[in-house]
CSV table of C-alpha atoms and ligand atoms in Angstrom, one decimal:
chain,number,residue,atom,x,y,z
A,30,UNK,CA,23.6,168.4,15.2
A,31,UNK,CA,21.7,165.9,17.3
A,32,UNK,CA,23.2,162.4,17.6
A,33,UNK,CA,21.1,159.6,16.0
A,34,UNK,CA,20.6,156.2,17.7
A,35,UNK,CA,18.9,153.1,16.4
A,36,UNK,CA,17.3,150.8,19.1
A,37,UNK,CA,16.3,147.3,18.1
A,38,UNK,CA,13.8,145.9,20.6
A,39,UNK,CA,12.4,149.4,21.4
A,40,UNK,CA,9.0,147.9,22.3
A,41,UNK,CA,10.6,145.8,25.0
A,42,UNK,CA,11.3,146.7,28.7
A,43,UNK,CA,14.8,147.9,28.1
A,44,UNK,CA,14.1,149.6,24.8
A,45,UNK,CA,11.5,151.8,26.4
A,46,UNK,CA,13.8,153.0,29.2
A,47,UNK,CA,16.8,153.4,26.8
A,48,UNK,CA,14.6,155.5,24.4
A,49,UNK,CA,13.6,157.8,27.3
A,50,UNK,CA,17.3,158.2,28.4
A,51,UNK,CA,18.5,158.9,24.8
A,52,UNK,CA,15.7,161.5,24.2
A,53,UNK,CA,16.7,163.2,27.5
A,54,UNK,CA,20.3,163.3,26.2
A,55,UNK,CA,19.0,165.1,23.0
A,56,UNK,CA,19.3,162.2,20.6
A,57,UNK,CA,17.1,161.6,17.6
A,58,UNK,CA,15.9,158.1,18.4
A,59,UNK,CA,14.9,155.6,15.7
A,60,UNK,CA,13.2,152.4,16.9
A,61,UNK,CA,13.0,149.2,14.9
A,62,UNK,CA,9.7,147.4,15.2
A,63,UNK,CA,8.7,144.1,13.6
A,64,UNK,CA,5.5,143.8,11.6
A,65,UNK,CA,2.6,142.5,13.7
A,66,UNK,CA,-1.1,142.2,13.1
A,67,UNK,CA,-1.6,144.2,16.4
A,68,UNK,CA,0.6,147.0,17.7
A,69,UNK,CA,2.9,146.2,20.7
A,70,UNK,CA,3.7,149.9,21.5
A,71,UNK,CA,2.3,149.9,25.1
A,72,UNK,CA,5.7,150.6,26.7
A,73,UNK,CA,6.6,153.5,24.4
A,74,UNK,CA,3.1,155.0,23.9
A,75,UNK,CA,4.0,158.0,26.2
A,76,UNK,CA,7.0,159.0,24.0
A,77,UNK,CA,5.9,157.7,20.6
A,78,UNK,CA,5.4,161.1,19.1
A,79,UNK,CA,9.2,161.8,19.8
A,80,UNK,CA,10.4,158.6,18.1
A,81,UNK,CA,10.9,157.6,14.5
A,82,UNK,CA,9.6,154.0,14.3
A,83,UNK,CA,10.7,151.9,11.3
A,84,UNK,CA,9.8,148.4,10.3
A,85,UNK,CA,12.5,145.7,10.3
A,86,UNK,CA,13.4,142.3,11.7
A,87,UNK,CA,16.6,140.8,13.0
A,88,UNK,CA,15.7,137.7,10.8
A,89,UNK,CA,16.0,139.9,7.7
A,90,UNK,CA,19.3,141.5,6.9
A,91,UNK,CA,18.0,143.5,3.9
A,92,UNK,CA,15.7,145.4,6.3
A,93,UNK,CA,18.6,146.1,8.6
A,94,UNK,CA,20.8,147.5,5.8
A,95,UNK,CA,18.0,149.6,4.5
A,96,UNK,CA,17.3,151.1,7.9
A,97,UNK,CA,21.0,152.0,8.4
A,98,UNK,CA,21.3,153.5,5.0
A,99,UNK,CA,18.2,155.6,5.4
A,100,UNK,CA,18.6,156.8,9.0
A,101,UNK,CA,22.4,156.8,9.3
A,102,UNK,CA,22.6,156.3,13.1
A,103,UNK,CA,25.8,157.1,15.0
A,104,UNK,CA,25.0,154.4,17.6
A,105,UNK,CA,23.1,151.1,17.4
A,106,UNK,CA,21.7,149.4,20.5
A,107,UNK,CA,20.9,145.8,19.7
A,108,UNK,CA,18.3,144.9,22.3
A,109,UNK,CA,16.0,142.7,20.2
A,110,UNK,CA,15.9,139.0,21.0
A,111,UNK,CA,13.7,136.1,21.9
A,112,UNK,CA,14.5,136.8,25.6
A,113,UNK,CA,12.5,134.3,27.6
A,114,UNK,CA,14.7,131.4,28.8
A,115,UNK,CA,11.8,128.9,29.2
A,116,UNK,CA,10.6,129.5,25.6
A,117,UNK,CA,14.0,128.8,24.2
A,118,UNK,CA,13.6,125.1,24.9
A,119,UNK,CA,10.3,125.1,23.0
A,120,UNK,CA,11.6,127.2,20.1
A,121,UNK,CA,15.4,126.5,20.1
A,122,UNK,CA,15.9,127.2,16.3
A,123,UNK,CA,13.9,130.5,16.3
A,124,UNK,CA,15.8,131.5,19.5
A,125,UNK,CA,19.1,130.9,17.6
A,126,UNK,CA,17.9,132.8,14.5
A,127,UNK,CA,17.0,135.9,16.4
A,128,UNK,CA,19.2,135.9,19.6
A,129,UNK,CA,22.4,134.6,17.9
A,130,UNK,CA,22.3,135.0,14.1
A,131,UNK,CA,20.4,138.3,14.4
A,132,UNK,CA,23.6,139.8,16.0
A,133,UNK,CA,25.7,138.7,13.0
A,134,UNK,CA,23.2,140.2,10.6
A,135,UNK,CA,23.2,143.5,12.4
A,136,UNK,CA,27.0,143.6,12.7
A,137,UNK,CA,27.4,142.8,9.1
A,138,UNK,CA,24.9,145.4,8.1
A,139,UNK,CA,27.0,148.0,10.1
A,140,UNK,CA,30.2,146.8,8.4
A,141,UNK,CA,28.5,147.1,5.0
A,142,UNK,CA,26.9,150.6,5.5
A,143,UNK,CA,29.2,152.5,7.8
A,144,UNK,CA,31.9,150.9,10.0
A,145,UNK,CA,32.1,154.1,12.2
A,146,UNK,CA,28.7,153.2,13.7
A,147,UNK,CA,29.1,152.3,17.4
A,148,UNK,CA,27.4,149.1,18.5
A,149,UNK,CA,26.0,147.8,21.8
A,150,UNK,CA,25.1,144.1,22.2
A,151,UNK,CA,22.7,143.0,24.9
A,152,UNK,CA,24.7,140.1,26.4
A,153,UNK,CA,23.5,138.2,29.4
A,154,UNK,CA,24.5,136.7,32.7
A,155,UNK,CA,22.7,133.6,31.4
A,156,UNK,CA,25.9,133.0,29.6
A,157,UNK,CA,27.5,132.1,33.0
A,158,UNK,CA,24.8,129.4,33.5
A,159,UNK,CA,26.4,126.7,35.6
A,160,UNK,CA,28.7,129.2,37.2
A,161,UNK,CA,32.5,128.6,37.2
A,162,UNK,CA,33.2,131.3,39.8
A,163,UNK,CA,31.4,133.4,42.4
A,164,UNK,CA,30.9,136.3,41.8
A,165,UNK,CA,31.0,136.4,38.0
A,166,UNK,CA,33.0,139.0,36.3
A,167,UNK,CA,34.3,139.7,32.7
A,168,UNK,CA,36.9,136.9,33.1
A,169,UNK,CA,34.5,134.2,34.3
A,170,UNK,CA,34.2,131.4,31.7
A,171,UNK,CA,30.8,130.8,30.1
A,172,UNK,CA,28.7,127.6,30.7
A,173,UNK,CA,25.2,128.3,29.3
A,174,UNK,CA,22.4,126.1,30.4
A,175,UNK,CA,19.6,126.8,27.9
A,176,UNK,CA,19.3,127.4,24.1
A,177,UNK,CA,18.8,131.1,25.0
A,178,UNK,CA,22.1,131.1,27.0
A,179,UNK,CA,23.9,129.3,24.1
A,180,UNK,CA,22.5,131.8,21.6
A,181,UNK,CA,23.7,134.7,23.8
A,182,UNK,CA,27.2,133.3,24.0
A,183,UNK,CA,27.3,133.2,20.2
A,184,UNK,CA,26.0,136.8,20.1
A,185,UNK,CA,28.7,137.9,22.6
A,186,UNK,CA,31.6,136.2,20.8
A,187,UNK,CA,30.5,137.4,17.3
A,188,UNK,CA,30.5,141.0,18.8
A,189,UNK,CA,34.1,140.5,20.1
A,190,UNK,CA,35.1,138.9,16.8
A,191,UNK,CA,33.8,141.8,14.6
A,192,UNK,CA,35.5,144.2,17.0
A,193,UNK,CA,38.8,142.4,16.5
A,194,UNK,CA,38.4,141.6,12.8
A,195,UNK,CA,37.1,144.9,11.5
A,196,UNK,CA,38.0,147.3,14.2
A,197,UNK,CA,34.3,148.1,14.9
A,198,UNK,CA,33.4,150.1,18.1
A,199,UNK,CA,31.4,147.1,19.3
A,200,UNK,CA,30.8,146.6,23.1
A,201,UNK,CA,29.0,143.9,24.9
A,202,UNK,CA,27.1,144.5,28.2
A,203,UNK,CA,26.9,141.4,30.3
A,204,UNK,CA,23.8,142.4,32.1
A,205,UNK,CA,22.4,140.5,35.1
A,206,UNK,CA,18.6,140.3,35.6
A,207,UNK,CA,17.0,143.7,35.6
A,208,UNK,CA,13.3,144.3,36.3
A,209,UNK,CA,10.7,147.1,36.5
A,210,UNK,CA,7.0,147.7,36.4
A,211,UNK,CA,7.4,147.3,32.6
A,212,UNK,CA,8.8,143.8,32.8
A,213,UNK,CA,7.0,141.1,30.8
A,214,UNK,CA,4.4,139.1,32.9
A,215,UNK,CA,6.1,135.8,32.1
A,216,UNK,CA,9.3,136.7,34.1
A,217,UNK,CA,9.4,135.6,37.7
A,218,UNK,CA,9.6,139.1,39.3
A,219,UNK,CA,6.6,140.5,37.5
A,220,UNK,CA,4.7,137.3,37.7
A,221,UNK,CA,5.0,137.5,41.5
A,222,UNK,CA,4.3,141.2,41.9
A,223,UNK,CA,1.3,140.9,39.5
A,224,UNK,CA,0.1,137.8,41.3
A,225,UNK,CA,0.4,139.6,44.7
A,226,UNK,CA,-1.7,142.5,43.4
A,227,UNK,CA,-4.4,140.1,42.0
A,228,UNK,CA,-4.5,138.2,45.3
A,229,UNK,CA,-4.7,141.4,47.3
A,230,UNK,CA,-7.6,142.7,45.2
A,231,UNK,CA,-9.5,139.4,45.4
A,232,UNK,CA,-8.9,138.5,41.7
A,233,UNK,CA,-6.9,135.3,42.4
A,234,UNK,CA,-6.4,133.1,45.4
A,235,UNK,CA,-3.0,131.4,44.6
A,236,UNK,CA,0.2,131.9,42.7
A,237,UNK,CA,1.8,128.9,40.9
A,238,UNK,CA,5.6,129.0,40.6
A,239,UNK,CA,8.5,126.6,39.8
A,240,UNK,CA,12.0,126.6,41.5
A,241,UNK,CA,12.0,128.8,44.6
A,242,UNK,CA,15.6,128.0,45.3
A,243,UNK,CA,17.1,129.7,42.2
A,244,UNK,CA,19.1,132.8,43.1
A,245,UNK,CA,19.4,135.9,41.0
A,246,UNK,CA,21.1,139.3,41.1
A,247,UNK,CA,18.1,141.6,40.4
A,248,UNK,CA,18.5,145.3,39.6
A,249,UNK,CA,16.3,148.0,38.2
A,250,UNK,CA,16.1,148.3,34.4
A,251,UNK,CA,16.3,152.1,34.3
A,252,UNK,CA,19.6,151.9,36.1
A,253,UNK,CA,20.9,149.3,33.7
A,254,UNK,CA,20.2,151.2,30.4
A,255,UNK,CA,22.4,154.0,31.7
A,256,UNK,CA,25.3,151.5,31.6
A,257,UNK,CA,24.5,150.7,27.9
A,258,UNK,CA,24.7,154.4,27.0
A,259,UNK,CA,27.9,154.9,28.9
A,260,UNK,CA,29.6,152.0,27.1
A,261,UNK,CA,29.1,153.7,23.7
A,262,UNK,CA,30.5,157.0,25.0
A,263,UNK,CA,33.9,155.5,25.8
A,264,UNK,CA,36.9,156.0,23.4
A,265,UNK,CA,37.5,152.3,23.3
A,266,UNK,CA,34.9,149.5,22.9
A,267,UNK,CA,35.0,146.8,25.6
A,268,UNK,CA,32.9,144.3,27.6
A,269,UNK,CA,31.3,145.0,31.0
A,270,UNK,CA,29.4,143.1,33.7
A,271,UNK,CA,26.5,145.2,35.0
A,272,UNK,CA,25.0,143.9,38.2
A,273,UNK,CA,24.2,144.8,41.8
A,274,UNK,CA,26.6,142.4,43.5
A,275,UNK,CA,23.8,140.9,45.6
A,276,UNK,CA,21.8,137.8,45.1
A,277,UNK,CA,18.4,136.7,46.4
A,278,UNK,CA,16.4,133.4,46.1
A,279,UNK,CA,13.0,133.4,44.4
A,280,UNK,CA,11.6,132.4,47.8
A,281,UNK,CA,12.9,135.8,49.2
A,282,UNK,CA,11.3,137.6,46.3
A,283,UNK,CA,8.0,136.1,47.2
A,284,UNK,CA,8.5,137.0,50.9
A,285,UNK,CA,9.2,140.7,50.1
A,286,UNK,CA,6.5,141.0,47.5
A,287,UNK,CA,3.7,139.5,49.5
A,288,UNK,CA,4.8,141.5,52.6
A,289,UNK,CA,4.6,144.7,50.6
A,290,UNK,CA,0.9,144.1,50.3
A,291,UNK,CA,0.5,142.9,53.9
A,292,UNK,CA,0.3,139.2,53.0
A,293,UNK,CA,2.2,136.1,53.9
A,294,UNK,CA,3.6,134.3,50.8
A,295,UNK,CA,3.3,130.7,52.2
A,296,UNK,CA,-0.4,131.1,52.3
A,297,UNK,CA,-0.7,131.5,48.5
A,298,UNK,CA,2.4,130.1,46.6
A,299,UNK,CA,1.9,126.7,45.1
A,300,UNK,CA,4.8,124.7,43.5
A,301,UNK,CA,3.9,123.6,39.9
A,302,UNK,CA,6.2,121.4,38.0
A,303,UNK,CA,5.3,122.9,34.7
A,304,UNK,CA,7.4,126.0,35.6
A,305,UNK,CA,10.5,123.9,36.4
A,306,UNK,CA,13.2,124.0,33.7
A,307,UNK,CA,15.0,121.1,32.0
A,308,UNK,CA,18.3,122.6,33.2
A,309,UNK,CA,18.5,125.4,35.8
A,310,UNK,CA,20.8,128.3,36.5
A,311,UNK,CA,21.0,128.0,40.2
A,312,UNK,CA,23.0,131.0,41.3
A,313,UNK,CA,23.9,134.3,39.6
A,314,UNK,CA,25.7,137.2,41.3
A,315,UNK,CA,27.8,139.7,39.4
A,316,UNK,CA,30.8,141.8,40.2
A,317,UNK,CA,30.2,145.2,38.6
A,318,UNK,CA,33.6,146.7,39.7
A,319,UNK,CA,34.8,147.3,36.2
A,320,UNK,CA,31.6,149.2,35.1
A,321,UNK,CA,31.8,151.2,38.3
A,322,UNK,CA,35.5,152.1,37.8
A,323,UNK,CA,35.6,152.7,34.1
A,324,UNK,CA,32.1,153.9,33.3
A,325,UNK,CA,31.4,155.6,36.6
A,326,UNK,CA,28.2,153.6,36.7
A,327,UNK,CA,26.2,153.1,39.9
A,328,UNK,CA,22.9,151.5,40.5
A,329,UNK,CA,20.4,153.6,42.4
A,330,UNK,CA,17.6,151.2,43.3
A,331,UNK,CA,18.1,148.3,45.7
A,332,UNK,CA,16.2,144.9,45.8
A,333,UNK,CA,13.5,145.7,48.4
A,334,UNK,CA,12.8,149.1,46.8
A,335,UNK,CA,12.5,147.5,43.4
A,336,UNK,CA,10.1,144.8,44.5
A,337,UNK,CA,8.0,147.3,46.4
A,338,UNK,CA,7.9,149.6,43.4
A,339,UNK,CA,6.7,146.8,41.2
A,340,UNK,CA,4.0,145.6,43.7
A,341,UNK,CA,2.7,149.2,44.0
A,342,UNK,CA,2.6,149.7,40.2
A,343,UNK,CA,0.7,146.4,39.7
A,344,UNK,CA,-1.8,147.3,42.5
A,345,UNK,CA,-2.3,150.7,40.9
A,346,UNK,CA,-2.7,149.3,37.4
A,347,UNK,CA,-5.2,146.6,38.4
A,348,UNK,CA,-7.2,149.1,40.5
A,349,UNK,CA,-7.5,151.3,37.5
B,25,NAP,P1,11.9,142.0,26.0
B,25,NAP,O1,11.1,142.9,26.9
B,25,NAP,O2,11.6,140.6,25.8
B,25,NAP,O3,12.0,142.8,24.6
B,25,NAP,C1,12.5,142.1,23.5
B,25,NAP,C2,12.4,143.0,22.3
B,25,NAP,O4,12.9,142.3,21.1
B,25,NAP,C3,10.9,143.3,21.9
B,25,NAP,O5,10.8,144.7,21.5
B,25,NAP,C4,10.6,142.4,20.7
B,25,NAP,O6,9.6,142.9,19.9
B,25,NAP,C5,12.0,142.5,20.0
B,25,NAP,N1,12.2,141.4,19.1
B,25,NAP,C6,12.2,140.0,19.3
B,25,NAP,N2,12.5,139.4,18.2
B,25,NAP,C7,12.7,140.3,17.3
B,25,NAP,C8,13.1,140.2,15.9
B,25,NAP,N3,13.3,139.0,15.3
B,25,NAP,N4,13.3,141.3,15.2
B,25,NAP,C9,13.1,142.5,15.8
B,25,NAP,N5,12.7,142.7,17.1
B,25,NAP,C10,12.5,141.5,17.8
B,25,NAP,O7,13.5,142.0,26.5
B,25,NAP,P2,14.2,143.0,27.6
B,25,NAP,O8,14.0,142.5,28.9
B,25,NAP,O9,13.9,144.4,27.2
B,25,NAP,O10,15.7,142.7,27.2
B,25,NAP,C11,16.4,143.4,26.1
B,25,NAP,C12,17.6,142.6,25.7
B,25,NAP,O11,18.5,142.4,26.8
B,25,NAP,C13,17.3,141.2,25.1
B,25,NAP,O12,18.2,141.0,24.1
B,25,NAP,C14,17.5,140.3,26.3
B,25,NAP,O13,17.8,139.0,25.9
B,25,NAP,C15,18.7,141.0,27.0
B,25,NAP,N6,18.9,140.9,28.4
B,25,NAP,C16,17.9,141.1,29.2
B,25,NAP,C17,18.1,141.1,30.6
B,25,NAP,C18,16.9,141.4,31.6
B,25,NAP,O14,17.1,141.0,32.7
B,25,NAP,N7,15.9,142.1,31.2
B,25,NAP,C19,19.3,140.7,31.1
B,25,NAP,C20,20.4,140.4,30.2
B,25,NAP,C21,20.1,140.5,28.9
B,25,NAP,P3,8.0,142.6,20.1
B,25,NAP,O15,7.5,143.7,21.0
B,25,NAP,O16,7.5,142.7,18.7
B,25,NAP,O17,7.9,141.2,20.7
B,26,GDD,N1,9.7,132.8,34.7
B,26,GDD,C1,9.5,132.1,35.8
B,26,GDD,N2,8.3,131.6,36.1
B,26,GDD,N3,10.6,131.8,36.5
B,26,GDD,C2,10.4,131.0,37.6
B,26,GDD,C3,9.2,130.6,38.1
B,26,GDD,C4,8.0,130.9,37.3
B,26,GDD,O1,6.9,130.5,37.6
B,26,GDD,N4,9.3,129.9,39.2
B,26,GDD,C5,10.6,130.0,39.5
B,26,GDD,N5,11.3,130.6,38.6
B,26,GDD,C6,12.8,130.8,38.5
B,26,GDD,C7,13.4,130.3,37.2
B,26,GDD,O2,13.5,128.9,37.2
B,26,GDD,C8,14.7,131.1,37.2
B,26,GDD,O3,15.7,130.3,38.0
B,26,GDD,C9,14.4,132.4,37.9
B,26,GDD,O4,13.1,132.2,38.5
B,26,GDD,C10,14.3,133.6,37.1
B,26,GDD,O5,13.5,133.3,35.9
B,26,GDD,P1,13.1,134.5,34.9
B,26,GDD,O6,12.5,135.6,35.6
B,26,GDD,O7,12.3,133.8,33.8
B,26,GDD,O8,14.5,135.0,34.4
B,26,GDD,P2,15.8,134.3,33.8
B,26,GDD,O9,16.9,134.5,34.9
B,26,GDD,O10,15.6,132.9,33.4
B,26,GDD,O11,16.2,135.2,32.6
B,26,GDD,C11,16.1,136.6,32.6
B,26,GDD,O12,17.4,137.1,33.0
B,26,GDD,C12,18.5,136.9,32.1
B,26,GDD,C13,19.7,137.5,32.7
B,26,GDD,O13,20.2,136.6,33.6
B,26,GDD,C14,15.7,137.1,31.2
B,26,GDD,O14,15.5,138.5,31.3
B,26,GDD,C15,16.8,136.8,30.2
B,26,GDD,O15,16.5,137.5,28.9
B,26,GDD,C16,18.1,137.5,30.7
B,26,GDD,O16,19.2,137.3,29.8
């Protein structure tokens, strides 16, 4: 009998890659989508006929209970969230409702319907914020720097708490930034690679950015969803940092992305204060040793290859 998995956030970057992976592993994949006046299925259009899409919302616990009762998944991957850090200052309460309280609603729905369901929570390196150690691992204390980071800390600890209180197989993946050609256009990597493609094709003549000094540990999203899957295949639930172990400033991202199109970044990048944040996370770099040792996880794509892949995909999409 095929295993069944429920993915919340299936229309997002990670949801689309995870759905592909689980289908290739022979799963029956159920994806939760929220009601919208227009469809947001672009990232899963190529596999939509193999998925069961159901309507639900992390803000509505009744919808979660009904989905679990009807589809009886063996595994739940909770990827849905208000995931853009900058928006979390403009919409702090909504961010808390979905990114923090949404986790409790899903955990409680699992406890109500079937406590044997295995659960994955999409935790984040943003929880480390003003970092208390370099590199960051599973023992590094959290110091979030945005309403989003604070909400993710809540989501992380409620996952640990339900695991310890109710013996749920609930794991938390503390994932560092991961990107792809499917990344939302508001995040800096995609904003840069899309900006490069537009400039190269004569559709724009500048790219406006905020803090070029921030450093991130950037990996490839398709590599990272493999770690989520591996966590739920373990006998025991646990928490894992998933990262590359390397960090690069936004300035270097610009350098590599513009060079991939034969351009020099300093001729086009303009600093615009509107993209600066009220509080910044200056440096993230993760130590993935535990995920490598216990899960046997390895990333396959390095930073230059990732950026070049994204520039090539944006050029191709815009040329089309
Ligand atoms: P994303 O592209 O922004 O996707 C977010 C998904 O959540 C979308 O499918 C969105 O649906 C859905 N969603 C938002 N609010 C919802 C609600 N109230 N009810 C149901 N669905 C809702 O994010 P991502 O990059 O794939 O990231 C996946 C998860 O990993 C997120 O929780 C994110 O915070 C976390 N994370 C991401 C990274 C990263 O670098 N990508 C790193 C660490 C952790 P719509 O399509 O309807 O908007
Ligand atoms: N978005 C954006 N736009 N970021 C900019 C810009 C700009 O114009 N200019 C500079 N940056 C800097 C930000 O200030 C930040 O330091 C860095 O680029 C990365 O920003 P984002 O790509 O928006 O990602 P993030 O690190 O804030 O958050 C992402 O990674 C987290 C994991 O660490 C998101 O995917 C979160 O959902 C995820 O949890």
